[in-house]
Amino acid sequence: MKPIKIFTLAASFALSVMILTAFVNRKETSIAKKDVIKPDSKGFAVVELFTSEGCSSCPPADALVARIQKENKDKPVYILAFHVDYWNRLGWKDVFSSADYSKRQNEYAKWLNLQSVYTPQIVVNGQKEFVGSQEGTLRNAITAGLKTGTATTLTLSAQADHNNIRVKYMAADAGKNTSLLLALVQKGAQTSVKKGENSGRTLSHVQIVRSMQKLPLSSGGNASIALPTDFNAQNWEIIGFVQNNENGKILAAAKSGFNATINAHK
C-alpha cells in the first residue's frame, strides 16, 4: 500500500503545480493585457500658462511647466507662457508682458464663465482651467488630452529670413467658426527682477510667447511674422493651434522649428 500512497501523493502534487502554473500564467497574461496602453496619435495637450514676473505666486508655476516641458519633449504637449501686463503697475514691468495676453486671458474668463482673472492660471486645450502651480491637476489634464483626439488636423512649417518668419499651414476638418492662432515662442530666458514682489530674484522662464496672430481659418495658407531683434533659430519655435471662436475649445495643434517641418498631432 505504501507505493500506491506515494504515487497518489506525487500525482496530486503534480496536478496542483499544473493548476497553480496555469493560474499564474493566466494572471500574468491578464495583467500584461491590462498594462498595455495603445498609443493614441490623435491626442494632444495645449497648456497655456498666464503668468507675470511681478507676481510672487508665479515662479512655482513657471518651474512646474519647465519640468513638464522637459518630461514631454517628445510628446504632443504644447506649452505657451503668456506674460500678462496688469501686474506691471505694482513696481516691476515684465519685459515679456503684453496687453494682448491679458486680453486673451479675459477671453477665457468669458468662455469658462469665470468671475475674474488671476495668476498663475493654466488652461488646457481651451477647456479646463486651474491654479498654475497645481501639479497633479496639470498632469491629469495632460493625460486626458493625450487620450482624446478630434478629426481636425493641422501641419506647419516655418522659415526665417532677414526680416520675417514665413509660416505655411494646412488644416482640415476644422468645422465652422474656427480660427488659426500662431504663436512665436522663445524656448527659454532669465530675468533679474529689481522691484516688485519678486525683487532680488532671478527668474527662469520657458516657452515664452513673444507674439501671436489670429487668422481666419482656411484649408491652407501663409502667414508672416516680424522677426524679433533677439531672434535665435535654435531657441525659438512656432506653435499653432485651431480654436473654436464660440467656446474656446482647441481642436488641433502643431509646431515647427526653423530647420525642419514638424507634422501636426490631431
mmCIF file of C-alpha atoms in Angstrom:
data_model
loop_
_atom_site.group_PDB
_atom_site.id
_atom_site.type_symbol
_atom_site.label_atom_id
_atom_site.label_comp_id
_atom_site.label_asym_id
_atom_site.label_seq_id
_atom_site.Cartn_x
_atom_site.Cartn_y
_atom_site.Cartn_z
ATOM 1 C CA MET A 1 0.000 0.000 0.000
ATOM 2 C CA LYS A 2 2.898 2.414 0.578
ATOM 3 C CA PRO A 3 3.937 2.619 -3.106
ATOM 4 C CA ILE A 4 0.324 3.332 -4.066
ATOM 5 C CA LYS A 5 0.066 6.105 -1.443
ATOM 6 C CA ILE A 6 3.352 7.654 -2.593
ATOM 7 C CA PHE A 7 2.259 7.550 -6.235
ATOM 8 C CA THR A 8 -1.101 9.089 -5.363
ATOM 9 C CA LEU A 9 0.581 11.839 -3.365
ATOM 10 C CA ALA A 10 3.036 12.591 -6.178
ATOM 11 C CA ALA A 11 0.242 12.728 -8.740
ATOM 12 C CA SER A 12 -1.760 15.081 -6.554
ATOM 13 C CA PHE A 13 1.274 17.337 -6.103
ATOM 14 C CA ALA A 14 1.957 17.413 -9.845
ATOM 15 C CA LEU A 15 -1.667 18.273 -10.584
ATOM 16 C CA SER A 16 -1.571 21.088 -8.011
ATOM 17 C CA VAL A 17 1.582 22.510 -9.615
ATOM 18 C CA MET A 18 -0.033 22.402 -13.063
ATOM 19 C CA ILE A 19 -3.161 24.191 -11.801
ATOM 20 C CA LEU A 20 -1.077 26.824 -9.976
ATOM 21 C CA THR A 21 1.133 27.397 -13.038
ATOM 22 C CA ALA A 22 -1.887 27.801 -15.288
ATOM 23 C CA PHE A 23 -3.428 30.283 -12.826
ATOM 24 C CA VAL A 24 -0.226 32.333 -12.567
ATOM 25 C CA ASN A 25 0.245 32.411 -16.344
ATOM 26 C CA ARG A 26 -3.351 33.442 -16.824
ATOM 27 C CA LYS A 27 -2.999 36.181 -14.216
ATOM 28 C CA GLU A 28 0.246 37.455 -15.731
ATOM 29 C CA THR A 29 -1.324 37.486 -19.184
ATOM 30 C CA SER A 30 -4.307 39.375 -17.805
ATOM 31 C CA ILE A 31 -2.024 41.930 -16.104
ATOM 32 C CA ALA A 32 0.074 42.318 -19.238
ATOM 33 C CA LYS A 33 -3.000 42.987 -21.349
ATOM 34 C CA LYS A 34 -4.303 45.450 -18.784
ATOM 35 C CA ASP A 35 -1.000 47.344 -18.582
ATOM 36 C CA VAL A 36 -0.597 47.721 -22.334
ATOM 37 C CA ILE A 37 -1.845 51.153 -23.399
ATOM 38 C CA LYS A 38 -2.189 51.606 -27.103
ATOM 39 C CA PRO A 39 -0.745 54.934 -28.241
ATOM 40 C CA ASP A 40 -3.313 57.405 -29.496
ATOM 41 C CA SER A 41 -1.649 59.634 -32.062
ATOM 42 C CA LYS A 42 -4.755 61.831 -32.175
ATOM 43 C CA GLY A 43 -4.319 63.183 -28.646
ATOM 44 C CA PHE A 44 -2.573 66.420 -27.706
ATOM 45 C CA ALA A 45 -2.384 68.946 -24.885
ATOM 46 C CA VAL A 46 -2.058 72.697 -25.349
ATOM 47 C CA VAL A 47 -1.011 74.139 -21.982
ATOM 48 C CA GLU A 48 -1.436 77.916 -21.665
ATOM 49 C CA LEU A 49 0.126 79.486 -18.578
ATOM 50 C CA PHE A 50 -0.829 83.056 -17.647
ATOM 51 C CA THR A 51 1.981 84.406 -15.509
ATOM 52 C CA SER A 52 3.919 87.533 -14.537
ATOM 53 C CA GLU A 53 7.334 88.442 -13.167
ATOM 54 C CA GLY A 54 5.535 90.812 -10.799
ATOM 55 C CA CYS A 55 3.578 88.002 -9.116
ATOM 56 C CA SER A 56 5.221 86.215 -6.167
ATOM 57 C CA SER A 57 2.952 83.166 -6.648
ATOM 58 C CA CYS A 58 4.045 82.659 -10.250
ATOM 59 C CA PRO A 59 7.617 81.234 -10.010
ATOM 60 C CA PRO A 60 6.390 77.802 -8.768
ATOM 61 C CA ALA A 61 4.063 77.598 -11.787
ATOM 62 C CA ASP A 62 6.886 78.636 -14.119
ATOM 63 C CA ALA A 63 9.066 75.898 -12.610
ATOM 64 C CA LEU A 64 6.273 73.339 -12.971
ATOM 65 C CA VAL A 65 5.722 73.955 -16.684
ATOM 66 C CA ALA A 66 9.509 73.826 -17.175
ATOM 67 C CA ARG A 67 9.526 70.301 -15.707
ATOM 68 C CA ILE A 68 6.530 69.306 -17.800
ATOM 69 C CA GLN A 69 8.211 70.677 -20.918
ATOM 70 C CA LYS A 70 11.359 68.654 -20.240
ATOM 71 C CA GLU A 71 9.490 65.454 -19.464
ATOM 72 C CA ASN A 72 7.246 65.668 -22.534
ATOM 73 C CA LYS A 73 9.653 66.982 -25.154
ATOM 74 C CA ASP A 74 8.898 64.057 -27.483
ATOM 75 C CA LYS A 75 5.120 64.124 -26.941
ATOM 76 C CA PRO A 76 2.396 66.347 -28.455
ATOM 77 C CA VAL A 77 2.370 68.645 -25.421
ATOM 78 C CA TYR A 78 2.499 72.319 -26.427
ATOM 79 C CA ILE A 79 3.323 74.815 -23.675
ATOM 80 C CA LEU A 80 2.773 78.550 -24.077
ATOM 81 C CA ALA A 81 3.576 81.053 -21.329
ATOM 82 C CA PHE A 82 1.630 84.293 -21.678
ATOM 83 C CA HIS A 83 3.034 87.121 -19.520
ATOM 84 C CA VAL A 84 0.124 89.406 -18.657
ATOM 85 C CA ASP A 85 0.582 93.153 -18.135
ATOM 86 C CA TYR A 86 -1.755 94.006 -15.246
ATOM 87 C CA TRP A 87 0.948 93.311 -12.645
ATOM 88 C CA ASN A 88 3.231 95.953 -14.179
ATOM 89 C CA ARG A 89 1.577 98.767 -12.217
ATOM 90 C CA LEU A 90 2.918 97.345 -8.926
ATOM 91 C CA GLY A 91 6.538 98.353 -9.451
ATOM 92 C CA TRP A 92 8.085 95.950 -11.957
ATOM 93 C CA LYS A 93 7.437 95.913 -15.692
ATOM 94 C CA ASP A 94 7.675 92.388 -17.057
ATOM 95 C CA VAL A 95 9.672 92.711 -20.270
ATOM 96 C CA PHE A 96 7.712 89.810 -21.815
ATOM 97 C CA SER A 97 4.281 91.167 -20.876
ATOM 98 C CA SER A 98 1.616 92.340 -23.295
ATOM 99 C CA ALA A 99 -1.896 93.709 -23.068
ATOM 100 C CA ASP A 100 -2.784 91.224 -25.812
ATOM 101 C CA TYR A 101 -2.074 88.338 -23.432
ATOM 102 C CA SER A 102 -4.196 89.898 -20.699
ATOM 103 C CA LYS A 103 -6.955 90.216 -23.291
ATOM 104 C CA ARG A 104 -6.603 86.550 -24.175
ATOM 105 C CA GLN A 105 -6.915 85.586 -20.518
ATOM 106 C CA ASN A 106 -10.093 87.644 -20.274
ATOM 107 C CA GLU A 107 -11.443 85.768 -23.296
ATOM 108 C CA TYR A 108 -11.028 82.558 -21.327
ATOM 109 C CA ALA A 109 -12.815 84.119 -18.361
ATOM 110 C CA LYS A 110 -15.801 84.662 -20.663
ATOM 111 C CA TRP A 111 -15.605 81.221 -22.299
ATOM 112 C CA LEU A 112 -15.224 79.408 -18.958
ATOM 113 C CA ASN A 113 -17.713 81.566 -17.007
ATOM 114 C CA LEU A 114 -15.147 82.900 -14.519
ATOM 115 C CA GLN A 115 -15.790 85.938 -12.342
ATOM 116 C CA SER A 116 -12.242 87.281 -12.698
ATOM 117 C CA VAL A 117 -8.732 86.529 -13.949
ATOM 118 C CA TYR A 118 -5.731 85.659 -11.799
ATOM 119 C CA THR A 119 -2.135 84.471 -11.922
ATOM 120 C CA PRO A 120 -0.771 81.919 -12.147
ATOM 121 C CA GLN A 121 -3.535 80.326 -14.192
ATOM 122 C CA ILE A 122 -3.322 77.366 -16.581
ATOM 123 C CA VAL A 123 -5.817 76.487 -19.292
ATOM 124 C CA VAL A 124 -5.505 73.109 -21.057
ATOM 125 C CA ASN A 125 -6.946 72.641 -24.548
ATOM 126 C CA GLY A 126 -9.105 75.701 -24.021
ATOM 127 C CA GLN A 127 -11.491 73.775 -21.759
ATOM 128 C CA LYS A 128 -10.063 73.205 -18.280
ATOM 129 C CA GLU A 129 -8.601 75.933 -16.048
ATOM 130 C CA PHE A 130 -6.946 75.803 -12.630
ATOM 131 C CA VAL A 131 -4.245 77.390 -10.468
ATOM 132 C CA GLY A 132 -0.974 77.095 -12.359
ATOM 133 C CA SER A 133 1.000 75.505 -9.532
ATOM 134 C CA GLN A 134 -1.357 72.509 -9.119
ATOM 135 C CA GLU A 135 0.906 69.762 -10.419
ATOM 136 C CA GLY A 136 -1.482 66.833 -10.052
ATOM 137 C CA THR A 137 -4.301 68.658 -11.813
ATOM 138 C CA LEU A 138 -1.983 69.636 -14.660
ATOM 139 C CA ARG A 139 -0.668 66.121 -15.131
ATOM 140 C CA ASN A 140 -4.172 64.686 -15.147
ATOM 141 C CA ALA A 141 -5.333 67.261 -17.688
ATOM 142 C CA ILE A 142 -2.385 66.473 -19.973
ATOM 143 C CA THR A 143 -3.038 62.742 -19.704
ATOM 144 C CA ALA A 144 -6.702 63.290 -20.596
ATOM 145 C CA GLY A 145 -5.743 65.459 -23.557
ATOM 146 C CA LEU A 146 -3.290 62.888 -24.910
ATOM 147 C CA LYS A 147 -6.056 60.278 -24.855
ATOM 148 C CA THR A 148 -8.634 62.456 -26.608
ATOM 149 C CA GLY A 149 -8.434 63.359 -30.266
ATOM 150 C CA THR A 150 -10.540 65.098 -32.891
ATOM 151 C CA ALA A 151 -10.894 64.802 -36.632
ATOM 152 C CA THR A 152 -9.218 68.187 -37.121
ATOM 153 C CA THR A 153 -5.664 68.195 -38.470
ATOM 154 C CA LEU A 154 -3.003 70.892 -38.745
ATOM 155 C CA THR A 155 0.507 70.974 -40.190
ATOM 156 C CA LEU A 156 3.021 73.817 -40.055
ATOM 157 C CA SER A 157 6.375 74.745 -41.498
ATOM 158 C CA ALA A 158 8.376 77.893 -40.781
ATOM 159 C CA GLN A 159 11.309 79.636 -42.391
ATOM 160 C CA ALA A 160 13.132 82.727 -41.150
ATOM 161 C CA ASP A 161 14.843 85.294 -43.370
ATOM 162 C CA HIS A 162 16.436 88.634 -42.503
ATOM 163 C CA ASN A 163 13.215 90.435 -41.617
ATOM 164 C CA ASN A 164 10.338 87.962 -41.315
ATOM 165 C CA ILE A 165 9.268 84.474 -40.399
ATOM 166 C CA ARG A 166 7.188 82.863 -43.100
ATOM 167 C CA VAL A 167 4.741 80.200 -41.942
ATOM 168 C CA LYS A 168 2.925 77.767 -44.212
ATOM 169 C CA TYR A 169 -0.009 75.806 -42.852
ATOM 170 C CA MET A 170 -2.522 73.175 -43.892
ATOM 171 C CA ALA A 171 -5.718 72.478 -41.960
ATOM 172 C CA ALA A 172 -8.599 70.064 -42.449
ATOM 173 C CA ASP A 173 -11.940 69.255 -40.805
ATOM 174 C CA ALA A 174 -11.868 72.281 -38.516
ATOM 175 C CA GLY A 175 -15.582 72.989 -38.774
ATOM 176 C CA LYS A 176 -17.269 76.386 -38.742
ATOM 177 C CA ASN A 177 -16.386 79.454 -36.685
ATOM 178 C CA THR A 178 -12.777 78.499 -36.023
ATOM 179 C CA SER A 179 -9.529 80.426 -36.174
ATOM 180 C CA LEU A 180 -5.845 79.630 -36.533
ATOM 181 C CA LEU A 181 -3.588 81.073 -33.843
ATOM 182 C CA LEU A 182 0.147 81.260 -34.464
ATOM 183 C CA ALA A 183 2.467 81.926 -31.525
ATOM 184 C CA LEU A 184 6.137 82.812 -31.839
ATOM 185 C CA VAL A 185 7.708 81.185 -28.793
ATOM 186 C CA GLN A 186 11.078 81.773 -27.133
ATOM 187 C CA LYS A 187 12.082 78.488 -25.509
ATOM 188 C CA GLY A 188 13.938 79.924 -22.520
ATOM 189 C CA ALA A 189 15.143 83.114 -20.812
ATOM 190 C CA GLN A 190 16.130 84.518 -17.425
ATOM 191 C CA THR A 191 15.389 87.874 -15.806
ATOM 192 C CA SER A 192 16.945 89.562 -12.766
ATOM 193 C CA VAL A 193 13.994 91.270 -11.107
ATOM 194 C CA LYS A 194 14.846 94.560 -9.374
ATOM 195 C CA LYS A 195 11.476 95.655 -7.976
ATOM 196 C CA GLY A 196 8.050 94.363 -7.044
ATOM 197 C CA GLU A 197 7.050 91.167 -5.248
ATOM 198 C CA ASN A 198 9.955 89.189 -6.730
ATOM 199 C CA SER A 199 12.604 91.853 -6.115
ATOM 200 C CA GLY A 200 16.098 90.403 -5.848
ATOM 201 C CA ARG A 201 15.228 87.119 -7.560
ATOM 202 C CA THR A 202 16.487 85.730 -10.852
ATOM 203 C CA LEU A 203 13.509 84.166 -12.604
ATOM 204 C CA SER A 204 13.730 81.451 -15.250
ATOM 205 C CA HIS A 205 11.079 81.148 -17.950
ATOM 206 C CA VAL A 206 10.264 78.615 -20.653
ATOM 207 C CA GLN A 207 8.055 78.721 -23.748
ATOM 208 C CA ILE A 208 7.552 82.480 -23.628
ATOM 209 C CA VAL A 209 5.024 83.735 -26.161
ATOM 210 C CA ARG A 210 6.649 86.746 -27.826
ATOM 211 C CA SER A 211 3.939 87.434 -30.387
ATOM 212 C CA MET A 212 0.702 85.861 -31.564
ATOM 213 C CA GLN A 213 -1.515 86.177 -34.613
ATOM 214 C CA LYS A 214 -5.130 85.140 -35.029
ATOM 215 C CA LEU A 215 -6.140 84.292 -38.590
ATOM 216 C CA PRO A 216 -9.418 83.284 -40.213
ATOM 217 C CA LEU A 217 -9.001 79.597 -40.914
ATOM 218 C CA SER A 218 -8.899 78.207 -44.428
ATOM 219 C CA SER A 219 -7.682 74.856 -45.725
ATOM 220 C CA GLY A 220 -4.202 76.230 -46.276
ATOM 221 C CA GLY A 221 -2.263 79.434 -46.480
ATOM 222 C CA ASN A 222 0.702 81.547 -45.466
ATOM 223 C CA ALA A 223 1.422 83.986 -42.674
ATOM 224 C CA SER A 224 4.221 86.409 -41.961
ATOM 225 C CA ILE A 225 5.604 87.286 -38.520
ATOM 226 C CA ALA A 226 8.059 90.123 -37.868
ATOM 227 C CA LEU A 227 11.464 88.839 -36.796
ATOM 228 C CA PRO A 228 12.414 89.975 -33.253
ATOM 229 C CA THR A 229 15.796 91.625 -32.803
ATOM 230 C CA ASP A 230 16.909 88.943 -30.320
ATOM 231 C CA PHE A 231 15.765 86.042 -32.510
ATOM 232 C CA ASN A 232 17.878 82.880 -32.477
ATOM 233 C CA ALA A 233 16.650 79.964 -34.592
ATOM 234 C CA GLN A 234 17.811 77.350 -32.065
ATOM 235 C CA ASN A 235 15.935 78.957 -29.170
ATOM 236 C CA TRP A 236 12.649 79.758 -30.884
ATOM 237 C CA GLU A 237 9.754 77.873 -32.451
ATOM 238 C CA ILE A 238 6.294 78.363 -33.895
ATOM 239 C CA ILE A 239 3.282 76.786 -32.176
ATOM 240 C CA GLY A 240 -0.050 76.896 -33.954
ATOM 241 C CA PHE A 241 -3.477 75.686 -32.962
ATOM 242 C CA VAL A 242 -7.034 75.667 -34.232
ATOM 243 C CA GLN A 243 -9.569 77.129 -31.797
ATOM 244 C CA ASN A 244 -13.340 77.368 -31.771
ATOM 245 C CA ASN A 245 -14.366 81.020 -31.523
ATOM 246 C CA GLU A 246 -17.571 80.320 -29.596
ATOM 247 C CA ASN A 247 -16.352 78.173 -26.707
ATOM 248 C CA GLY A 248 -12.537 78.315 -26.816
ATOM 249 C CA LYS A 249 -12.061 74.594 -27.419
ATOM 250 C CA ILE A 250 -8.761 73.782 -29.136
ATOM 251 C CA LEU A 251 -9.244 71.239 -31.919
ATOM 252 C CA ALA A 252 -5.709 70.631 -33.205
ATOM 253 C CA ALA A 253 -2.162 71.807 -32.600
ATOM 254 C CA ALA A 254 1.219 71.670 -34.285
ATOM 255 C CA LYS A 255 4.672 73.167 -34.009
ATOM 256 C CA SER A 256 7.636 73.889 -36.219
ATOM 257 C CA GLY A 257 11.243 74.789 -35.685
ATOM 258 C CA PHE A 258 13.207 76.666 -38.293
ATOM 259 C CA ASN A 259 15.349 73.868 -39.686
ATOM 260 C CA ALA A 260 12.695 71.254 -40.466
ATOM 261 C CA THR A 261 8.955 70.874 -40.773
ATOM 262 C CA ILE A 262 7.249 69.106 -37.857
ATOM 263 C CA ASN A 263 3.917 67.472 -38.654
ATOM 264 C CA ALA A 264 0.898 68.135 -36.514
ATOM 265 C CA HIS A 265 -0.795 65.961 -33.965
ATOM 266 C CA LYS A 266 -4.553 65.833 -34.140
#
